[in-house]
Amino acid sequence: MLLLTFTLTIAAYLIGSISSAILVCKLLNLPDPRTTGSKNPGATNVYRIGGKYAAISVLIFDILKGTIPVWGAYFLKVEPIYLGLIAIATCLGHMFPIFFNLKGGKAVATAFGVLLPIGLDLGALLIITWLTTAKFTRYSSLAAIVAVSLAPFYTWLLKPIYTYPVIMLSVLIIFRHKENIIRLFKGIEPKIRDKMKI
């Protein structure tokens, strides 16, 4: 089991390292998201740079690259705590992609993807939380922070056995948003509607 977990963890990191934001921007001849806008290679920044269709492509890919490794490990009967390690490895791949000089995104969509195997009900709660927060605040980062912060609570209500792995993942994602949190407190965090002028 340990060998299988190790192999799946490495594979998850490598899959997570495939940066769809960078690839989509290259394919569409858009600026590198690592050097433009918020300089974060994620769906929100790609939306500011290239519009909704480019952002949707990035979002779908990032969710899938989170879901596939964890779902595969789930069907291979990997224990919950090890599923958490595989999930974290996938998100670390997105944050520090070996294929792109370790300059990655914040892994919100990927984190959503790794949580989907726990249950579609959890996914629905996270989506509702994100959409509600984003609608009233217009801050994508704040919506992500709120949704991720509530993920362990939702997991405890639905499938308690996965609570501790989800806590580990939530702490990682929130830590990755430390600069956004500082900007939110300063009132200088860009809102969703603030498209980048190129």
Coordinates of N, CA and C in Angstrom, one line a residue, residues 118 121-123 125 153-160:
I118 N -15.2 13.0 -2.8 CA -15.8 12.8 -1.5 C -17.3 12.7 -1.7
D121 N -22.5 16.1 -3.3 CA -23.1 17.0 -2.3 C -22.1 18.0 -1.7
L122 N -20.9 17.6 -1.5 CA -19.9 18.5 -1.0 C -19.5 19.5 -2.1
G123 N -19.4 19.0 -3.3 CA -19.1 19.9 -4.4 C -20.2 21.0 -4.6
L125 N -22.2 22.2 -2.2 CA -22.0 23.1 -1.1 C -20.9 24.1 -1.4
F153 N -15.7 21.7 7.6 CA -17.0 21.6 8.3 C -18.0 20.9 7.4
Y154 N -18.1 21.2 6.1 CA -19.0 20.5 5.3 C -18.7 19.0 5.2
T155 N -17.4 18.7 5.1 CA -16.9 17.3 5.1 C -17.3 16.6 6.4
W156 N -17.1 17.2 7.5 CA -17.5 16.6 8.8 C -18.9 16.3 8.9
L157 N -19.8 17.1 8.3 CA -21.2 16.9 8.2 C -21.6 15.7 7.3
L158 N -20.9 15.6 6.2 CA -21.2 14.6 5.2 C -20.5 13.3 5.3
K159 N -19.1 13.4 5.4 CA -18.3 12.2 5.5 C -17.1 12.4 6.4
P160 N -17.4 12.3 7.7 CA -16.4 12.7 8.7 C -15.0 12.0 8.6

